[in-house]
XYZ file of N, CA, C and O in Angstrom:
604
model
N 62.718 -73.592 6.644
C 63.116 -74.734 5.833
C 64.114 -75.616 6.560
O 64.322 -76.742 6.172
N 64.707 -75.056 7.585
C 65.699 -75.822 8.312
C 65.049 -76.896 9.165
O 65.585 -77.974 9.326
N 63.872 -76.599 9.760
C 63.153 -77.566 10.590
C 61.929 -78.044 9.839
O 61.184 -77.262 9.295
N 61.694 -79.339 9.879
C 60.526 -79.879 9.186
C 59.382 -80.167 10.136
O 58.251 -80.237 9.734
N 59.612 -80.317 11.373
C 58.539 -80.580 12.318
C 59.073 -81.138 13.608
O 60.273 -81.293 13.776
N 58.194 -81.473 14.503
C 58.594 -82.007 15.794
C 58.577 -83.522 15.743
O 57.686 -84.130 15.168
N 59.555 -84.118 16.381
C 59.568 -85.582 16.476
C 58.742 -86.004 17.675
O 58.235 -85.182 18.418
N 58.643 -87.285 17.905
C 57.817 -87.818 18.987
C 58.344 -87.406 20.348
O 57.560 -87.155 21.263
N 59.610 -87.240 20.520
C 60.199 -86.903 21.809
C 60.240 -85.417 22.076
O 60.833 -84.982 23.032
N 59.639 -84.607 21.220
C 59.633 -83.174 21.433
C 60.836 -82.498 20.817
O 61.038 -81.323 20.978
N 61.644 -83.243 20.087
C 62.805 -82.646 19.445
C 62.467 -82.311 18.008
O 61.596 -82.914 17.408
N 63.190 -81.382 17.481
C 62.958 -80.941 16.117
C 63.834 -81.762 15.182
O 65.015 -81.943 15.446
N 63.206 -82.256 14.114
C 63.978 -83.016 13.130
C 64.596 -82.059 12.135
O 63.925 -81.171 11.637
N 65.829 -82.251 11.826
C 66.514 -81.385 10.883
C 66.704 -82.127 9.576
O 66.963 -83.321 9.554
N 66.562 -81.410 8.484
C 66.880 -81.927 7.166
C 66.156 -83.193 6.777
O 65.552 -83.862 7.579
N 66.246 -83.557 5.519
C 65.590 -84.776 5.030
C 66.601 -85.830 4.627
O 66.228 -86.901 4.207
N 67.865 -85.519 4.758
C 68.891 -86.457 4.342
C 69.205 -87.389 5.497
O 69.759 -86.976 6.492
N 68.853 -88.663 5.400
C 69.058 -89.620 6.478
C 70.438 -90.260 6.432
O 70.801 -91.005 7.324
N 71.242 -89.977 5.441
C 72.550 -90.604 5.333
C 73.668 -89.670 5.752
O 74.756 -89.730 5.238
N 73.408 -88.783 6.684
C 74.446 -87.860 7.140
C 75.361 -88.579 8.121
O 74.980 -89.548 8.752
N 76.523 -88.089 8.289
C 77.505 -88.740 9.151
C 77.171 -88.510 10.607
O 76.420 -87.614 10.956
N 77.742 -89.300 11.495
C 77.434 -89.232 12.917
C 77.983 -87.958 13.538
O 77.408 -87.429 14.479
N 79.085 -87.409 13.072
C 79.631 -86.182 13.644
C 78.760 -84.982 13.288
O 78.531 -84.116 14.121
N 78.274 -84.932 12.075
C 77.383 -83.826 11.710
C 76.030 -83.999 12.390
O 75.355 -83.031 12.690
N 75.682 -85.252 12.646
C 74.419 -85.534 13.333
C 74.473 -85.033 14.771
O 73.505 -84.473 15.276
N 75.564 -85.208 15.473
C 75.660 -84.761 16.860
C 75.723 -83.238 16.941
O 75.149 -82.640 17.840
N 76.427 -82.596 16.013
C 76.475 -81.124 16.035
C 75.116 -80.552 15.639
O 74.672 -79.539 16.181
N 74.476 -81.218 14.738
C 73.140 -80.786 14.313
C 72.148 -80.967 15.462
O 71.267 -80.145 15.672
N 72.298 -82.053 16.195
C 71.413 -82.354 17.308
C 71.572 -81.301 18.410
O 70.595 -80.836 18.997
N 72.806 -80.896 18.733
C 73.017 -79.886 19.773
C 72.487 -78.524 19.313
O 71.939 -77.765 20.113
N 72.615 -78.219 18.037
C 72.064 -76.978 17.493
C 70.550 -77.009 17.559
O 69.906 -76.011 17.921
N 69.983 -78.180 17.223
C 68.524 -78.320 17.274
C 68.008 -78.184 18.708
O 66.970 -77.573 18.938
N 68.719 -78.746 19.662
C 68.306 -78.634 21.056
C 68.404 -77.190 21.533
O 67.524 -76.708 22.259
N 69.445 -76.507 21.102
C 69.589 -75.099 21.455
C 68.446 -74.279 20.850
O 67.861 -73.420 21.527
N 68.131 -74.552 19.592
C 67.025 -73.844 18.933
C 65.692 -74.181 19.600
O 64.824 -73.315 19.755
N 65.551 -75.433 20.000
C 64.329 -75.850 20.677
C 64.180 -75.123 22.015
O 63.094 -74.649 22.363
N 65.260 -74.994 22.774
C 65.222 -74.264 24.030
C 64.880 -72.790 23.799
O 64.123 -72.182 24.566
N 65.413 -72.232 22.738
C 65.127 -70.839 22.392
C 63.642 -70.656 22.075
O 62.999 -69.706 22.550
N 63.077 -71.581 21.315
C 61.658 -71.522 20.971
C 60.806 -71.700 22.224
O 59.805 -70.999 22.416
N 61.187 -72.640 23.086
C 60.445 -72.850 24.333
C 60.467 -71.594 25.204
O 59.449 -71.204 25.776
N 61.625 -70.944 25.287
C 61.720 -69.714 26.075
C 60.838 -68.611 25.492
O 60.181 -67.874 26.228
N 60.839 -68.500 24.165
C 59.976 -67.510 23.525
C 58.504 -67.802 23.811
O 57.719 -66.899 24.131
N 58.134 -69.071 23.692
C 56.740 -69.443 23.946
C 56.352 -69.187 25.396
O 55.243 -68.730 25.679
N 57.250 -69.470 26.326
C 56.956 -69.208 27.731
C 56.797 -67.711 27.992
O 55.896 -67.301 28.726
N 57.653 -66.895 27.367
C 57.524 -65.448 27.570
C 56.224 -64.932 26.954
O 55.545 -64.081 27.536
N 55.846 -65.462 25.788
C 54.572 -65.058 25.174
C 53.394 -65.513 26.026
O 52.411 -64.797 26.173
N 53.512 -66.707 26.612
C 52.446 -67.199 27.482
C 52.300 -66.305 28.707
O 51.177 -65.993 29.128
N 53.407 -65.861 29.276
C 53.346 -64.968 30.428
C 52.731 -63.624 30.034
O 51.931 -63.051 30.785
N 53.064 -63.130 28.837
C 52.476 -61.881 28.373
C 50.969 -62.037 28.173
O 50.191 -61.150 28.540
N 50.557 -63.167 27.618
C 49.131 -63.422 27.399
C 48.409 -63.543 28.736
O 47.296 -63.021 28.911
N 49.017 -64.209 29.709
C 48.410 -64.322 31.040
C 48.265 -62.945 31.694
O 47.234 -62.642 32.306
N 49.300 -62.120 31.582
C 49.225 -60.760 32.132
C 48.138 -59.938 31.460
O 47.365 -59.235 32.115
N 48.045 -60.039 30.151
C 47.009 -59.319 29.410
C 45.631 -59.831 29.790
O 44.687 -59.053 29.944
N 45.517 -61.129 29.963
C 44.230 -61.720 30.366
C 43.816 -61.218 31.744
O 42.647 -60.897 31.969
N 44.762 -61.125 32.664
C 44.450 -60.624 34.005
C 44.022 -59.160 33.944
O 43.079 -58.749 34.629
N 44.708 -58.359 33.116
C 44.326 -56.952 32.968
C 42.923 -56.837 32.385
O 42.122 -56.016 32.828
N 42.615 -57.657 31.387
C 41.281 -57.626 30.781
C 40.209 -58.054 31.776
O 39.113 -57.499 31.788
N 40.520 -59.015 32.618
C 39.558 -59.434 33.645
C 39.312 -58.287 34.626
O 38.173 -58.030 35.024
N 40.375 -57.587 35.006
C 40.224 -56.430 35.893
C 39.406 -55.323 35.249
O 38.551 -54.701 35.890
N 39.641 -55.073 33.976
C 38.873 -54.062 33.252
C 37.410 -54.486 33.163
O 36.512 -53.656 33.310
N 37.171 -55.784 32.946
C 35.792 -56.281 32.898
C 35.064 -56.065 34.212
O 33.896 -55.661 34.231
N 35.741 -56.309 35.327
C 35.139 -56.076 36.637
C 34.871 -54.582 36.849
O 33.832 -54.201 37.391
N 35.802 -53.744 36.413
C 35.618 -52.296 36.534
C 34.410 -51.841 35.716
O 33.612 -51.011 36.178
N 34.252 -52.394 34.527
C 33.108 -52.050 33.682
C 31.809 -52.483 34.347
O 30.823 -51.747 34.352
N 31.795 -53.679 34.935
C 30.591 -54.147 35.635
C 30.254 -53.245 36.821
O 29.086 -52.904 37.041
N 31.279 -52.845 37.586
C 31.047 -51.954 38.723
C 30.517 -50.598 38.266
O 29.610 -50.032 38.880
N 31.077 -50.087 37.175
C 30.617 -48.809 36.640
C 29.175 -48.914 36.153
O 28.369 -48.010 36.383
N 28.850 -50.017 35.522
C 27.477 -50.234 35.052
C 26.500 -50.293 36.233
O 25.413 -49.696 36.180
N 26.895 -50.964 37.308
C 26.047 -51.017 38.507
C 25.863 -49.618 39.105
O 24.748 -49.257 39.504
N 26.932 -48.845 39.158
C 26.844 -47.487 39.692
C 25.904 -46.626 38.854
O 25.074 -45.891 39.390
N 26.010 -46.737 37.538
C 25.144 -45.955 36.646
C 23.692 -46.374 36.827
O 22.793 -45.521 36.854
N 23.440 -47.666 36.977
C 22.069 -48.131 37.203
C 21.514 -47.598 38.522
O 20.333 -47.235 38.602
N 22.348 -47.529 39.553
C 21.902 -46.981 40.838
C 21.551 -45.503 40.686
O 20.524 -45.037 41.197
N 22.402 -44.761 39.982
C 22.123 -43.340 39.760
C 20.839 -43.151 38.953
O 20.033 -42.264 39.250
N 20.641 -43.969 37.934
C 19.418 -43.870 37.132
C 18.181 -44.191 37.964
O 17.150 -43.522 37.844
N 18.278 -45.201 38.817
C 17.152 -45.535 39.690
C 16.837 -44.395 40.648
O 15.668 -44.071 40.878
N 17.879 -43.781 41.205
C 17.686 -42.661 42.120
C 16.980 -41.509 41.416
O 16.003 -40.945 41.927
N 17.443 -41.159 40.208
C 16.825 -40.063 39.465
C 15.407 -40.410 39.031
O 14.523 -39.548 39.024
N 15.183 -41.657 38.672
C 13.835 -42.099 38.302
C 12.885 -41.973 39.495
O 11.744 -41.529 39.346
N 13.366 -42.332 40.672
C 12.545 -42.207 41.879
C 12.238 -40.738 42.187
O 11.125 -40.412 42.614
N 13.203 -39.869 41.992
C 12.955 -38.433 42.198
C 11.891 -37.930 41.238
O 10.997 -37.167 41.629
N 11.962 -38.354 39.982
C 10.950 -37.936 39.007
C 9.569 -38.465 39.377
O 8.564 -37.766 39.208
N 9.518 -39.688 39.900
C 8.229 -40.234 40.326
C 7.663 -39.440 41.501
O 6.445 -39.201 41.573
N 8.514 -39.034 42.432
C 8.050 -38.214 43.553
C 7.494 -36.873 43.072
O 6.461 -36.412 43.544
N 8.197 -36.266 42.128
C 7.717 -34.994 41.567
C 6.391 -35.201 40.852
O 5.467 -34.385 40.971
N 6.272 -36.307 40.124
C 5.022 -36.609 39.426
C 3.877 -36.795 40.423
O 2.756 -36.321 40.197
N 4.139 -37.455 41.529
C 3.099 -37.641 42.555
C 2.681 -36.291 43.132
O 1.487 -36.025 43.305
N 3.653 -35.421 43.420
C 3.315 -34.100 43.956
C 2.488 -33.291 42.955
O 1.521 -32.615 43.335
N 2.851 -33.369 41.688
C 2.076 -32.642 40.678
C 0.668 -33.212 40.544
O -0.296 -32.463 40.346
N 0.518 -34.498 40.678
C -0.806 -35.111 40.617
C -1.661 -34.669 41.799
O -2.854 -34.367 41.643
N -1.070 -34.621 42.974
C -1.803 -34.165 44.164
C -2.190 -32.696 44.008
O -3.318 -32.294 44.358
N -1.277 -31.878 43.467
C -1.596 -30.463 43.255
C -2.729 -30.318 42.240
O -3.642 -29.489 42.429
N -2.706 -31.109 41.192
C -3.784 -31.074 40.198
C -5.107 -31.485 40.823
O -6.152 -30.881 40.550
N -5.069 -32.514 41.665
C -6.284 -32.958 42.350
C -6.835 -31.851 43.244
O -8.047 -31.601 43.267
N -5.951 -31.186 43.983
C -6.435 -30.140 44.889
C -6.981 -28.939 44.111
O -7.929 -28.303 44.547
N -6.409 -28.633 42.954
C -6.934 -27.526 42.153
C -8.232 -27.893 41.445
O -8.973 -27.004 41.008
N -8.519 -29.164 41.340
C -9.788 -29.585 40.740
C -10.965 -29.104 41.586
O -12.055 -28.851 41.052
N -10.761 -28.954 42.871
C -11.813 -28.439 43.753
C -12.149 -26.999 43.350
O -13.324 -26.615 43.284
N -11.138 -26.209 43.057
C -11.361 -24.829 42.620
C -12.126 -24.816 41.296
O -13.044 -24.003 41.105
N -11.770 -25.718 40.389
C -12.490 -25.808 39.117
C -13.947 -26.212 39.338
O -14.839 -25.752 38.618
N -14.199 -27.062 40.294
C -15.567 -27.467 40.606
C -16.394 -26.272 41.092
O -17.517 -26.058 40.617
N -15.827 -25.486 41.978
C -16.536 -24.303 42.479
C -16.763 -23.299 41.347
O -17.856 -22.719 41.213
N -15.758 -23.090 40.504
C -15.912 -22.160 39.376
C -16.986 -22.664 38.417
O -17.778 -21.869 37.882
N -17.051 -23.964 38.204
C -18.083 -24.517 37.323
C -19.477 -24.348 37.907
O -20.431 -24.034 37.179
N -19.589 -24.546 39.190
C -20.903 -24.393 39.842
C -21.345 -22.927 39.800
O -22.491 -22.619 39.484
N -20.423 -22.016 40.094
C -20.780 -20.597 40.082
C -20.986 -20.066 38.661
O -21.646 -19.045 38.478
N -20.459 -20.730 37.686
C -20.619 -20.297 36.303
C -21.954 -20.707 35.699
O -22.260 -20.359 34.564
N -22.762 -21.425 36.414
C -24.054 -21.894 35.925
C -25.163 -20.873 36.126
O -26.339 -21.198 35.972
N -24.832 -19.665 36.454
C -25.803 -18.600 36.682
C -26.834 -18.987 37.735
O -28.044 -18.844 37.545
N -26.312 -19.504 38.809
C -27.186 -19.856 39.920
C -27.658 -18.600 40.633
O -27.003 -17.562 40.604
N -28.760 -18.744 41.262
C -29.254 -17.638 42.071
C -28.568 -17.737 43.423
O -28.790 -18.678 44.183
N -27.707 -16.781 43.677
C -26.938 -16.757 44.915
C -27.497 -15.662 45.820
O -28.152 -14.717 45.365
N -27.225 -15.790 47.091
C -27.664 -14.712 47.984
C -27.064 -13.371 47.535
O -25.933 -13.315 47.054
N -27.824 -12.335 47.664
C -27.386 -11.013 47.184
C -26.161 -10.514 47.935
O -25.381 -9.727 47.400
N -25.948 -10.963 49.158
C -24.770 -10.515 49.913
C -23.481 -11.046 49.276
O -22.424 -10.443 49.429
N -23.552 -12.148 48.544
C -22.368 -12.712 47.882
C -22.065 -11.986 46.572
O -20.943 -11.944 46.131
N -23.109 -11.473 45.945
C -22.931 -10.948 44.593
C -22.998 -9.430 44.508
O -22.800 -8.877 43.435
N -23.294 -8.739 45.570
C -23.459 -7.283 45.516
C -22.145 -6.543 45.305
O -22.108 -5.571 44.565
N -21.108 -6.981 45.921
C -19.848 -6.249 45.779
C -18.681 -7.210 45.567
O -18.849 -8.422 45.529
N -17.535 -6.638 45.403
C -16.308 -7.403 45.132
C -15.885 -8.237 46.337
O -15.208 -9.256 46.177
N -16.294 -7.843 47.494
C -15.902 -8.544 48.719
C -16.395 -9.989 48.721
O -15.671 -10.905 49.094
N -17.590 -10.253 48.282
C -18.130 -11.614 48.209
C -17.331 -12.483 47.241
O -17.043 -13.656 47.510
N -16.955 -11.889 46.103
C -16.130 -12.613 45.118
C -14.783 -12.997 45.737
O -14.313 -14.131 45.580
N -14.170 -12.070 46.431
C -12.867 -12.327 47.047
C -12.999 -13.377 48.146
O -12.150 -14.275 48.261
N -14.058 -13.312 48.917
C -14.249 -14.294 49.998
C -14.424 -15.697 49.425
O -13.813 -16.663 49.905
N -15.241 -15.827 48.387
C -15.469 -17.152 47.774
C -14.162 -17.689 47.196
O -13.802 -18.859 47.404
N -13.427 -16.867 46.468
C -12.171 -17.327 45.860
C -11.119 -17.663 46.915
O -10.427 -18.692 46.807
N -10.981 -16.830 47.902
C -9.976 -17.092 48.950
C -10.320 -18.345 49.752
O -9.436 -19.145 50.073
N -11.586 -18.506 50.081
C -11.962 -19.704 50.838
C -11.782 -20.970 49.995
O -11.324 -22.000 50.500
N -12.085 -20.899 48.714
C -11.891 -22.061 47.840
C -10.405 -22.384 47.703
O -10.002 -23.554 47.764
N -9.578 -21.369 47.516
C -8.132 -21.596 47.433
C -7.574 -22.122 48.748
O -6.661 -22.960 48.743
N -8.123 -21.668 49.854
C -7.673 -22.184 51.163
C -8.010 -23.660 51.307
O -7.186 -24.445 51.814
N -9.204 -24.052 50.858
C -9.583 -25.470 50.907
C -8.657 -26.288 50.002
O -8.202 -27.383 50.381
N -8.354 -25.748 48.822
C -7.438 -26.457 47.900
C -6.057 -26.641 48.542
O -5.465 -27.723 48.463
N -5.550 -25.574 49.154
C -4.239 -25.655 49.812
C -4.275 -26.643 50.973
O -3.324 -27.420 51.171
N -5.365 -26.648 51.738
C -5.482 -27.580 52.865
C -5.520 -29.026 52.373
O -4.874 -29.902 52.958
N -6.249 -29.273 51.284
C -6.299 -30.629 50.724
C -4.905 -31.053 50.256
O -4.469 -32.185 50.504
N -4.188 -30.140 49.617
C -2.834 -30.454 49.155
C -1.917 -30.779 50.328
O -1.176 -31.777 50.304
N -1.944 -29.965 51.366
C -1.069 -30.173 52.525
C -1.416 -31.477 53.229
O -0.515 -32.252 53.618
N -2.698 -31.770 53.380
C -3.103 -33.013 54.040
C -2.637 -34.221 53.223
O -2.077 -35.180 53.777
N -2.856 -34.182 51.914
C -2.406 -35.306 51.059
C -0.894 -35.455 51.114
O -0.369 -36.571 51.169
N -0.191 -34.328 51.114
C 1.265 -34.365 51.159
C 1.754 -34.962 52.477
O 2.660 -35.797 52.496
N 1.173 -34.560 53.573
C 1.560 -35.097 54.896
C 1.280 -36.589 54.986
O 2.072 -37.352 55.553
N 0.147 -37.023 54.457
C -0.178 -38.460 54.480
C 0.871 -39.240 53.692
O 1.336 -40.298 54.122
N 1.257 -38.731 52.541
C 2.263 -39.434 51.726
C 3.638 -39.418 52.399
O 4.379 -40.406 52.287
N 3.972 -38.355 53.073
C 5.254 -38.305 53.788
C 5.235 -39.312 54.941
O 6.223 -40.022 55.180
N 4.121 -39.401 55.663
C 4.014 -40.340 56.774
C 4.077 -41.791 56.299
O 4.613 -42.652 56.989
N 3.532 -42.060 55.118
C 3.582 -43.421 54.556
C 4.862 -43.663 53.756
O 5.034 -44.702 53.141
N 5.737 -42.643 53.739
C 7.032 -42.712 53.048
C 6.886 -42.972 51.557
O 7.694 -43.697 50.954
N 5.876 -42.363 50.960
C 5.727 -42.431 49.511
C 6.535 -41.340 48.828
O 6.901 -41.458 47.666
N 6.814 -40.290 49.579
C 7.589 -39.181 49.019
C 8.862 -39.048 49.822
O 8.889 -39.110 50.999
């Protein structure tokens, strides 16, 4: 209630009574200037605090962006590892499909040479040779992908 507002010159107007004496006017004016300086100092200190807080927030924002970039890099790395594992599993499935093809052909009750079907040895030879072909196909596919840097 003591101050009503700012005047045009940046000074604070005191009171509404315009018929005050010149001596009270000069003491009032020096008090108003002192109060104005006090307010200016407070505002400057608050401005410095706001600037400091703003700088800290900008630093925190940069830290958050850097952390987000790091997390994205880690996610990309793990995603690439999963894709490599998926490719290896697909190649293994492809190579085992050859074994399924041989089992399907032999399951059709074909007439095979008697030397293959007379004893257990023929069964073991057919299975081992088929598994060897499957393993060879897997190794060849794997080496090709390593050479082309797919894995």
